[in-house]
């Protein structure tokens, strides 16, 4: 066994992400260096290094999958063209118009009976799944009848084990089938007017999008919205339950900017969107580690957001950390859905804190394991104010 293989073997024994709570593994591994091999793959754990990789697409390409991933899997000009197409659906003006709908959906999701319901036990992940499905179907113009099927899909997607290929394939196929059922009527009937129909008839690339391209774009939007949003809500609600002072501050009235900084800070400490892949296009040295051409490199956002070199105490709740927050990525692939997600998260958080005081239950939250971060269940007690 070569020296390098022995080192990998040792690291694998000490640091395997498979089946582990990502924060526990990467917090420990990061203290040995900002770039390490975890489960035999280069993993970028440091804050500066994560940015260096994400901001250098010439060396760290996003073309990592044999499947069509628009725009995630593209580089250069092609990425720019698809990214520009997508950004036009997520502008601040469009998000501002959606705001009142998200506020209504949030208060409807968090309404149990009238004043006579004084306490209520709920699971924040379940609430998050219901809220995000309603918000997304409202945004895209999908029929309400799909709600139950989509909530069930979020549940099976979050529960699917990445090692079980049959299960993950079935979950992916079920989602593509839902997308197909929404796209086909819009292809056939030009009088349907909603965001999905706009995408179906989009000609900003100088041509109509192919069916596979529409499915890929919608899969990215909805996948990002549904699973990540439910997980983000879980992290935020758990953070609120543990921080009564933050709940009171929000209840007393805060600006959108301050609320966003608070939400972002809960997510920074415990980012549920764990990692994204890149592939090295040439030999490169990163933080003293020699990475070969063609080798896979995983940017671990959860770890980068907890790097002690950027945040002296990663577990200290300091909303002014906003400027260094990497929850939404960095560089050309930085999340185009941030504003939309934030509008949803703001609406949910305000509606929750306005009516209820959130406290943890004795049962406690159950953490998710890699490749998911955050929690799979966040049971909380809600007491009417
Ligand atoms: C809810 C929480 C969300 C989180 C934490 C999140 C996080 C991220 C991150 C870290 C990236 C960077 C990926 C990379 O560098 O490879 C990303 C990209 C992306 N996100 Fe999000 N996202 C969220 C929600 C959304 C939503 C709601 C949408 C769509 C409406 C969305 C659409 C996308 C797309 C299309 C990309 C790829 C961008 C590109 O390749 O240029 N995301 N997201």
Tab-separated table of C-alpha atoms and ligand atoms in Angstrom:
chain	number	residue	atom	x	y	z
A	1	UNK	CA	0.000	0.000	0.000
A	2	UNK	CA	1.458	3.384	-0.997
A	3	UNK	CA	1.844	6.194	1.530
A	4	UNK	CA	-1.072	8.034	-0.083
A	5	UNK	CA	-3.306	4.958	0.015
A	6	UNK	CA	-2.427	4.426	3.697
A	7	UNK	CA	-3.340	8.030	4.475
A	8	UNK	CA	-6.674	7.641	2.663
A	9	UNK	CA	-7.331	4.403	4.509
A	10	UNK	CA	-6.654	6.096	7.883
A	11	UNK	CA	-8.865	9.042	7.035
A	12	UNK	CA	-11.607	6.708	5.873
A	13	UNK	CA	-11.504	4.904	9.236
A	14	UNK	CA	-11.623	8.163	11.131
A	15	UNK	CA	-13.821	10.194	8.854
A	16	UNK	CA	-16.535	8.519	6.898
A	17	UNK	CA	-19.533	10.652	6.096
A	18	UNK	CA	-21.680	7.684	5.114
A	19	UNK	CA	-24.540	7.308	7.574
A	20	UNK	CA	-23.056	9.993	9.858
A	21	UNK	CA	-24.320	13.390	10.975
A	22	UNK	CA	-22.243	15.584	8.605
A	23	UNK	CA	-21.423	18.338	11.106
A	24	UNK	CA	-19.922	15.927	13.632
A	25	UNK	CA	-17.631	14.376	11.008
A	26	UNK	CA	-16.567	17.499	9.158
A	27	UNK	CA	-16.001	19.636	12.294
A	28	UNK	CA	-13.432	17.050	13.382
A	29	UNK	CA	-11.852	16.522	9.955
A	30	UNK	CA	-11.567	20.282	9.296
A	31	UNK	CA	-9.288	20.720	12.321
A	32	UNK	CA	-6.677	18.598	10.497
A	33	UNK	CA	-6.842	20.730	7.352
A	34	UNK	CA	-9.243	22.594	5.075
A	35	UNK	CA	-9.047	19.978	2.291
A	36	UNK	CA	-9.204	16.268	3.108
A	37	UNK	CA	-10.109	12.939	1.599
A	38	UNK	CA	-13.388	11.695	3.042
A	39	UNK	CA	-14.746	8.369	1.842
A	40	UNK	CA	-11.966	8.429	-0.773
A	41	UNK	CA	-13.078	11.757	-2.300
A	42	UNK	CA	-11.490	15.194	-2.058
A	43	UNK	CA	-13.641	17.237	0.293
A	44	UNK	CA	-13.278	20.990	0.708
A	45	UNK	CA	-13.978	21.824	4.336
A	46	UNK	CA	-12.550	25.339	4.706
A	47	UNK	CA	-14.382	28.626	4.121
A	48	UNK	CA	-11.685	30.270	1.945
A	49	UNK	CA	-11.062	27.039	0.019
A	50	UNK	CA	-14.789	26.447	-0.680
A	51	UNK	CA	-14.970	29.916	-2.209
A	52	UNK	CA	-11.739	29.398	-4.162
A	53	UNK	CA	-13.210	26.252	-5.752
A	54	UNK	CA	-16.700	27.660	-6.368
A	55	UNK	CA	-15.284	30.822	-7.947
A	56	UNK	CA	-12.894	29.030	-10.309
A	57	UNK	CA	-15.052	27.081	-12.782
A	58	UNK	CA	-12.201	26.834	-15.318
A	59	UNK	CA	-10.299	24.545	-12.941
A	60	UNK	CA	-13.234	23.086	-11.003
A	61	UNK	CA	-15.881	22.188	-13.553
A	62	UNK	CA	-19.539	21.511	-12.745
A	63	UNK	CA	-19.864	18.950	-15.545
A	64	UNK	CA	-19.951	16.063	-13.081
A	65	UNK	CA	-23.025	14.098	-14.050
A	66	UNK	CA	-24.004	12.046	-17.093
A	67	UNK	CA	-27.564	13.339	-16.578
A	68	UNK	CA	-28.792	16.664	-17.942
A	69	UNK	CA	-28.711	19.187	-15.070
A	70	UNK	CA	-29.786	22.672	-16.112
A	71	UNK	CA	-28.043	24.896	-15.244
A	72	UNK	CA	-26.089	23.126	-12.450
A	73	UNK	CA	-24.129	20.767	-14.687
A	74	UNK	CA	-22.992	23.381	-17.212
A	75	UNK	CA	-19.871	25.554	-17.455
A	76	UNK	CA	-18.864	28.713	-19.294
A	77	UNK	CA	-21.029	30.252	-22.002
A	78	UNK	CA	-23.599	27.452	-21.983
A	79	UNK	CA	-24.070	27.906	-18.239
A	80	UNK	CA	-24.382	31.660	-18.655
A	81	UNK	CA	-27.103	31.270	-21.307
A	82	UNK	CA	-29.257	28.884	-19.263
A	83	UNK	CA	-28.572	30.782	-16.047
A	84	UNK	CA	-29.724	34.049	-17.657
A	85	UNK	CA	-32.896	32.308	-18.846
A	86	UNK	CA	-33.632	31.060	-15.319
A	87	UNK	CA	-32.756	34.289	-13.504
A	88	UNK	CA	-35.558	36.059	-15.373
A	89	UNK	CA	-38.102	33.889	-13.501
A	90	UNK	CA	-36.650	34.784	-10.114
A	91	UNK	CA	-36.099	38.548	-10.201
A	92	UNK	CA	-36.688	40.686	-7.059
A	93	UNK	CA	-39.814	42.173	-8.717
A	94	UNK	CA	-41.322	38.729	-9.315
A	95	UNK	CA	-40.477	37.621	-5.777
A	96	UNK	CA	-42.016	40.822	-4.330
A	97	UNK	CA	-45.258	40.055	-6.209
A	98	UNK	CA	-45.310	36.534	-4.728
A	99	UNK	CA	-44.815	37.785	-1.169
A	100	UNK	CA	-48.502	38.263	-0.222
A	101	UNK	CA	-49.322	34.750	-1.479
A	102	UNK	CA	-46.523	33.229	0.646
A	103	UNK	CA	-47.778	35.159	3.707
A	104	UNK	CA	-51.325	33.794	3.191
A	105	UNK	CA	-50.095	30.233	2.671
A	106	UNK	CA	-47.909	30.429	5.803
A	107	UNK	CA	-50.737	31.589	8.070
A	108	UNK	CA	-53.098	29.007	6.591
A	109	UNK	CA	-50.527	26.215	7.171
A	110	UNK	CA	-50.047	27.294	10.799
A	111	UNK	CA	-53.725	27.715	11.675
A	112	UNK	CA	-55.203	25.051	13.927
A	113	UNK	CA	-58.815	25.721	14.965
A	114	UNK	CA	-59.706	29.085	16.424
A	115	UNK	CA	-58.703	30.681	19.737
A	116	UNK	CA	-59.758	27.545	21.657
A	117	UNK	CA	-56.665	25.618	20.525
A	118	UNK	CA	-54.148	26.749	23.138
A	119	UNK	CA	-51.349	24.277	22.572
A	120	UNK	CA	-50.464	22.188	19.601
A	121	UNK	CA	-47.748	19.600	18.983
A	122	UNK	CA	-46.303	19.627	15.499
A	123	UNK	CA	-43.318	18.424	13.519
A	124	UNK	CA	-41.557	21.339	11.825
A	125	UNK	CA	-40.356	19.123	8.958
A	126	UNK	CA	-43.945	18.052	8.177
A	127	UNK	CA	-45.111	21.659	8.411
A	128	UNK	CA	-42.218	22.723	6.210
A	129	UNK	CA	-43.089	20.092	3.587
A	130	UNK	CA	-46.751	21.173	3.489
A	131	UNK	CA	-45.867	24.867	3.366
A	132	UNK	CA	-43.205	24.486	0.666
A	133	UNK	CA	-45.460	22.325	-1.540
A	134	UNK	CA	-48.282	24.887	-1.308
A	135	UNK	CA	-45.894	27.805	-1.940
A	136	UNK	CA	-44.302	26.057	-4.913
A	137	UNK	CA	-47.541	24.947	-6.556
A	138	UNK	CA	-48.848	28.508	-6.080
A	139	UNK	CA	-45.705	29.958	-7.690
A	140	UNK	CA	-45.577	27.571	-10.658
A	141	UNK	CA	-49.344	27.375	-11.217
A	142	UNK	CA	-49.550	23.627	-10.557
A	143	UNK	CA	-52.980	22.122	-9.690
A	144	UNK	CA	-53.830	21.903	-5.986
A	145	UNK	CA	-54.760	18.228	-6.431
A	146	UNK	CA	-51.030	17.498	-6.670
A	147	UNK	CA	-50.431	18.713	-3.098
A	148	UNK	CA	-50.833	15.366	-1.339
A	149	UNK	CA	-48.717	13.528	-3.906
A	150	UNK	CA	-45.952	16.129	-3.648
A	151	UNK	CA	-45.914	16.082	0.181
A	152	UNK	CA	-45.631	12.272	0.009
A	153	UNK	CA	-42.826	12.704	-2.522
A	154	UNK	CA	-40.848	15.060	-0.217
A	155	UNK	CA	-41.216	12.458	2.554
A	156	UNK	CA	-39.933	9.591	0.398
A	157	UNK	CA	-37.176	11.747	-1.118
A	158	UNK	CA	-35.885	12.707	2.328
A	159	UNK	CA	-36.109	9.085	3.501
A	160	UNK	CA	-34.516	7.511	0.396
A	161	UNK	CA	-31.124	6.004	1.120
A	162	UNK	CA	-28.579	7.070	-1.553
A	163	UNK	CA	-27.089	3.544	-1.476
A	164	UNK	CA	-30.425	2.013	-2.484
A	165	UNK	CA	-30.351	2.619	-6.234
A	166	UNK	CA	-33.784	1.053	-6.856
A	167	UNK	CA	-35.372	3.315	-4.225
A	168	UNK	CA	-33.676	6.534	-5.435
A	169	UNK	CA	-34.538	5.704	-9.068
A	170	UNK	CA	-38.197	5.107	-8.142
A	171	UNK	CA	-38.318	8.432	-6.257
A	172	UNK	CA	-36.743	10.298	-9.218
A	173	UNK	CA	-39.099	8.632	-11.711
A	174	UNK	CA	-42.174	9.503	-9.638
A	175	UNK	CA	-41.096	13.158	-9.700
A	176	UNK	CA	-40.442	13.190	-13.440
A	177	UNK	CA	-43.900	11.678	-13.942
A	178	UNK	CA	-45.482	14.527	-11.925
A	179	UNK	CA	-43.553	17.100	-14.000
A	180	UNK	CA	-44.634	15.371	-17.220
A	181	UNK	CA	-48.305	15.555	-16.144
A	182	UNK	CA	-47.951	19.308	-15.630
A	183	UNK	CA	-45.928	20.092	-18.758
A	184	UNK	CA	-47.904	18.098	-21.345
A	185	UNK	CA	-51.218	20.021	-21.079
A	186	UNK	CA	-49.290	23.304	-21.393
A	187	UNK	CA	-47.552	22.093	-24.544
A	188	UNK	CA	-50.930	21.205	-26.028
A	189	UNK	CA	-52.905	24.256	-24.898
A	190	UNK	CA	-51.306	27.688	-25.412
A	191	UNK	CA	-54.139	29.445	-23.547
A	192	UNK	CA	-52.865	28.202	-20.137
A	193	UNK	CA	-51.067	31.162	-18.499
A	194	UNK	CA	-48.752	30.501	-15.551
A	195	UNK	CA	-45.014	30.318	-14.760
A	196	UNK	CA	-44.745	26.723	-16.000
A	197	UNK	CA	-46.488	27.660	-19.269
A	198	UNK	CA	-44.106	30.625	-19.656
A	199	UNK	CA	-41.152	28.249	-19.376
A	200	UNK	CA	-42.706	25.755	-21.788
A	201	UNK	CA	-43.047	28.527	-24.410
A	202	UNK	CA	-39.785	30.354	-23.560
A	203	UNK	CA	-37.816	31.325	-26.674
A	204	UNK	CA	-35.130	33.501	-25.066
A	205	UNK	CA	-32.407	31.092	-26.286
A	206	UNK	CA	-33.599	31.789	-29.855
A	207	UNK	CA	-35.515	28.490	-29.901
A	208	UNK	CA	-38.126	26.601	-27.887
A	209	UNK	CA	-36.757	24.469	-25.033
A	210	UNK	CA	-36.714	20.716	-25.604
A	211	UNK	CA	-38.951	18.568	-23.407
A	212	UNK	CA	-35.945	17.118	-21.528
A	213	UNK	CA	-34.616	20.635	-20.868
A	214	UNK	CA	-37.963	21.787	-19.429
A	215	UNK	CA	-38.093	18.729	-17.166
A	216	UNK	CA	-34.509	19.318	-16.001
A	217	UNK	CA	-35.100	23.006	-15.185
A	218	UNK	CA	-38.329	22.253	-13.353
A	219	UNK	CA	-36.696	19.379	-11.487
A	220	UNK	CA	-34.015	21.777	-10.228
A	221	UNK	CA	-36.463	24.482	-9.198
A	222	UNK	CA	-38.872	22.168	-7.488
A	223	UNK	CA	-36.260	19.864	-5.996
A	224	UNK	CA	-34.513	22.929	-4.534
A	225	UNK	CA	-37.743	24.350	-3.298
A	226	UNK	CA	-39.345	21.290	-1.767
A	227	UNK	CA	-36.734	19.196	0.002
A	228	UNK	CA	-34.313	22.000	0.865
A	229	UNK	CA	-37.102	24.286	2.073
A	230	UNK	CA	-38.581	21.646	4.393
A	231	UNK	CA	-35.092	20.991	5.794
A	232	UNK	CA	-34.356	24.726	6.160
A	233	UNK	CA	-37.642	25.217	8.035
A	234	UNK	CA	-36.660	22.358	10.337
A	235	UNK	CA	-33.341	24.044	11.169
A	236	UNK	CA	-34.921	27.483	11.658
A	237	UNK	CA	-37.753	26.186	13.893
A	238	UNK	CA	-35.299	24.157	15.992
A	239	UNK	CA	-33.136	27.303	16.299
A	240	UNK	CA	-36.152	29.346	17.391
A	241	UNK	CA	-37.241	26.688	19.900
A	242	UNK	CA	-33.793	26.862	21.513
A	243	UNK	CA	-33.687	30.699	21.448
A	244	UNK	CA	-36.753	32.276	23.113
A	245	UNK	CA	-35.036	35.700	22.988
A	246	UNK	CA	-34.823	35.538	19.190
A	247	UNK	CA	-38.523	34.597	19.009
A	248	UNK	CA	-39.407	37.612	21.168
A	249	UNK	CA	-37.275	39.920	19.053
A	250	UNK	CA	-39.048	38.776	15.863
A	251	UNK	CA	-42.458	38.964	17.546
A	252	UNK	CA	-41.677	42.568	18.557
A	253	UNK	CA	-41.166	43.454	14.870
A	254	UNK	CA	-37.976	43.320	12.800
A	255	UNK	CA	-37.131	44.536	9.296
A	256	UNK	CA	-36.951	42.046	6.422
A	257	UNK	CA	-33.188	42.570	6.402
A	258	UNK	CA	-32.754	41.709	10.082
A	259	UNK	CA	-35.077	38.716	9.824
A	260	UNK	CA	-33.139	37.409	6.812
A	261	UNK	CA	-29.858	37.809	8.688
A	262	UNK	CA	-31.319	35.788	11.594
A	263	UNK	CA	-32.642	33.033	9.317
A	264	UNK	CA	-29.356	32.926	7.415
A	265	UNK	CA	-27.450	32.637	10.680
A	266	UNK	CA	-29.497	29.634	11.862
A	267	UNK	CA	-28.818	28.045	8.470
A	268	UNK	CA	-25.100	28.922	8.559
A	269	UNK	CA	-24.610	27.125	11.870
A	270	UNK	CA	-26.377	24.010	10.593
A	271	UNK	CA	-26.604	24.151	6.804
A	272	UNK	CA	-28.910	21.344	5.616
A	273	UNK	CA	-27.795	21.712	1.980
A	274	UNK	CA	-24.533	19.857	2.555
A	275	UNK	CA	-22.436	19.675	-0.584
A	276	UNK	CA	-21.986	20.089	-4.343
A	277	UNK	CA	-19.625	18.295	-6.673
A	278	UNK	CA	-16.950	19.577	-9.058
A	279	UNK	CA	-14.320	17.843	-11.186
A	280	UNK	CA	-10.731	19.094	-11.604
A	281	UNK	CA	-10.004	19.959	-15.247
A	282	UNK	CA	-6.196	19.917	-14.676
A	283	UNK	CA	-3.755	19.016	-11.892
A	284	UNK	CA	-4.131	21.589	-9.102
A	285	UNK	CA	-2.835	22.163	-5.570
A	286	UNK	CA	-5.385	23.306	-3.008
A	287	UNK	CA	-4.363	23.996	0.605
A	288	UNK	CA	-1.232	21.895	0.035
A	289	UNK	CA	-3.129	18.911	-1.378
A	290	UNK	CA	-2.325	17.773	-4.918
A	291	UNK	CA	-5.520	17.056	-6.824
A	292	UNK	CA	-5.218	15.190	-10.111
A	293	UNK	CA	-6.972	15.997	-13.386
A	294	UNK	CA	-10.388	14.300	-13.529
A	295	UNK	CA	-10.634	13.843	-9.749
A	296	UNK	CA	-13.920	14.644	-8.021
A	297	UNK	CA	-13.953	17.490	-5.501
A	298	UNK	CA	-16.865	17.966	-3.086
A	299	UNK	CA	-17.470	21.463	-1.732
A	300	UNK	CA	-18.875	20.918	1.747
A	301	UNK	CA	-20.944	24.052	2.468
A	302	UNK	CA	-21.969	22.792	5.911
A	303	UNK	CA	-18.338	22.614	6.994
A	304	UNK	CA	-17.239	25.832	5.228
A	305	UNK	CA	-19.991	27.666	7.111
A	306	UNK	CA	-18.525	26.473	10.413
A	307	UNK	CA	-14.827	27.086	9.675
A	308	UNK	CA	-13.184	28.533	12.808
A	309	UNK	CA	-10.884	30.630	10.604
A	310	UNK	CA	-13.909	32.573	9.339
A	311	UNK	CA	-16.167	32.366	12.428
A	312	UNK	CA	-14.269	32.428	15.720
A	313	UNK	CA	-17.071	30.487	17.438
A	314	UNK	CA	-19.127	28.664	14.766
A	315	UNK	CA	-21.932	27.963	17.239
A	316	UNK	CA	-22.370	31.591	18.342
A	317	UNK	CA	-25.578	33.087	16.921
A	318	UNK	CA	-24.350	36.360	15.377
A	319	UNK	CA	-26.552	37.630	12.516
A	320	UNK	CA	-23.781	40.015	11.425
A	321	UNK	CA	-22.018	36.932	9.985
A	322	UNK	CA	-24.283	37.428	6.954
A	323	UNK	CA	-21.506	38.700	4.667
A	324	UNK	CA	-19.497	35.493	5.113
A	325	UNK	CA	-22.462	33.136	4.906
A	326	UNK	CA	-22.087	30.408	2.246
A	327	UNK	CA	-25.473	28.696	2.676
A	328	UNK	CA	-26.445	29.705	-0.856
A	329	UNK	CA	-23.060	28.913	-2.406
A	330	UNK	CA	-20.697	31.319	-4.185
A	331	UNK	CA	-19.481	32.136	-7.684
A	332	UNK	CA	-21.346	31.583	-10.951
A	333	UNK	CA	-23.528	28.769	-9.575
A	334	UNK	CA	-24.634	30.679	-6.452
A	335	UNK	CA	-28.292	29.870	-5.792
A	336	UNK	CA	-30.655	31.842	-8.050
A	337	UNK	CA	-33.536	30.793	-5.764
A	338	UNK	CA	-32.230	32.602	-2.679
A	339	UNK	CA	-34.639	35.554	-2.800
A	340	UNK	CA	-37.618	33.302	-3.438
A	341	UNK	CA	-36.554	30.930	-0.642
A	342	UNK	CA	-35.998	33.841	1.730
A	343	UNK	CA	-39.447	35.272	0.991
A	344	UNK	CA	-40.907	31.858	1.879
A	345	UNK	CA	-38.769	31.490	5.006
A	346	UNK	CA	-39.611	35.015	6.191
A	347	UNK	CA	-43.339	34.418	5.674
A	348	UNK	CA	-43.236	31.099	7.553
A	349	UNK	CA	-41.137	32.432	10.456
A	350	UNK	CA	-43.283	35.539	10.949
A	351	UNK	CA	-46.558	33.575	10.815
A	352	UNK	CA	-45.199	31.069	13.352
A	353	UNK	CA	-43.857	33.574	15.872
A	354	UNK	CA	-46.819	35.934	15.508
A	355	UNK	CA	-49.300	33.370	16.909
A	356	UNK	CA	-47.253	30.763	18.764
A	357	UNK	CA	-44.460	30.433	21.317
A	358	UNK	CA	-42.242	27.566	20.180
A	359	UNK	CA	-40.670	25.192	22.700
A	360	UNK	CA	-38.765	21.931	22.190
A	361	UNK	CA	-40.463	18.676	23.205
A	362	UNK	CA	-38.966	16.040	25.498
A	363	UNK	CA	-38.713	13.635	22.542
A	364	UNK	CA	-36.239	16.031	20.870
A	365	UNK	CA	-35.247	16.541	17.261
A	366	UNK	CA	-33.810	13.681	15.175
A	367	UNK	CA	-30.849	14.536	12.992
A	368	UNK	CA	-30.528	13.530	9.351
A	369	UNK	CA	-27.481	11.672	8.116
A	370	UNK	CA	-25.243	12.332	5.093
A	371	UNK	CA	-25.896	13.331	2.298
A	372	UNK	CA	-28.687	15.279	4.018
A	373	UNK	CA	-28.000	17.749	6.776
A	374	UNK	CA	-30.296	19.274	9.349
A	375	UNK	CA	-33.070	17.109	10.792
A	376	UNK	CA	-35.522	14.456	9.706
A	377	UNK	CA	-37.889	15.339	12.521
A	378	UNK	CA	-38.269	18.452	14.693
A	379	UNK	CA	-41.158	17.925	17.134
A	380	UNK	CA	-42.110	21.165	18.882
A	381	UNK	CA	-44.807	22.388	21.222
A	382	UNK	CA	-46.656	25.482	20.101
A	383	UNK	CA	-48.461	27.582	22.718
A	384	UNK	CA	-50.832	30.311	21.618
A	385	UNK	CA	-49.632	33.809	22.617
B	1	LIG	C1	-34.359	26.339	0.225
B	1	LIG	C2	-33.099	26.418	0.329
B	1	LIG	C3	-32.074	26.386	-0.746
B	1	LIG	C4	-30.741	26.254	-0.512
B	1	LIG	C5	-30.060	26.113	0.852
B	1	LIG	C6	-30.065	26.302	-1.785
B	1	LIG	C7	-28.695	26.237	-1.944
B	1	LIG	C8	-28.039	26.245	-3.158
B	1	LIG	C9	-26.609	26.179	-3.337
B	1	LIG	C10	-25.572	26.062	-2.221
B	1	LIG	C11	-26.347	26.220	-4.674
B	1	LIG	C12	-24.960	26.198	-5.341
B	1	LIG	C13	-24.710	24.897	-6.052
B	1	LIG	C14	-23.318	24.770	-6.635
B	1	LIG	O1	-22.448	25.618	-6.413
B	1	LIG	O2	-23.070	23.758	-7.332
B	1	LIG	C15	-27.625	26.295	-5.341
B	1	LIG	C16	-27.797	26.321	-6.708
B	1	LIG	C17	-29.023	26.345	-7.324
B	1	LIG	N1	-30.252	26.525	-6.730
B	1	LIG	FE1	-30.620	26.631	-4.771
B	1	LIG	N2	-31.004	26.461	-2.774
B	1	LIG	C18	-32.251	26.529	-2.192
B	1	LIG	C19	-33.457	26.749	-2.840
B	1	LIG	C20	-33.613	26.903	-4.181
B	1	LIG	C21	-34.850	27.234	-4.859
B	1	LIG	C22	-36.161	27.540	-4.182
B	1	LIG	C23	-34.588	27.234	-6.203
B	1	LIG	C24	-35.491	27.523	-7.374
B	1	LIG	C25	-36.516	28.252	-7.356
B	1	LIG	C26	-33.191	26.907	-6.353
B	1	LIG	C27	-32.560	26.768	-7.575
B	1	LIG	C28	-31.213	26.556	-7.723
B	1	LIG	C29	-30.578	26.376	-9.032
B	1	LIG	C30	-31.276	26.364	-10.396
B	1	LIG	C31	-29.198	26.238	-8.779
B	1	LIG	C32	-28.093	26.030	-9.809
B	1	LIG	C33	-27.557	27.367	-10.215
B	1	LIG	C34	-26.449	27.297	-11.239
B	1	LIG	O3	-25.914	26.217	-11.497
B	1	LIG	O4	-26.131	28.364	-11.805
B	1	LIG	N3	-32.631	26.739	-5.119
B	1	LIG	N4	-28.630	26.328	-4.406
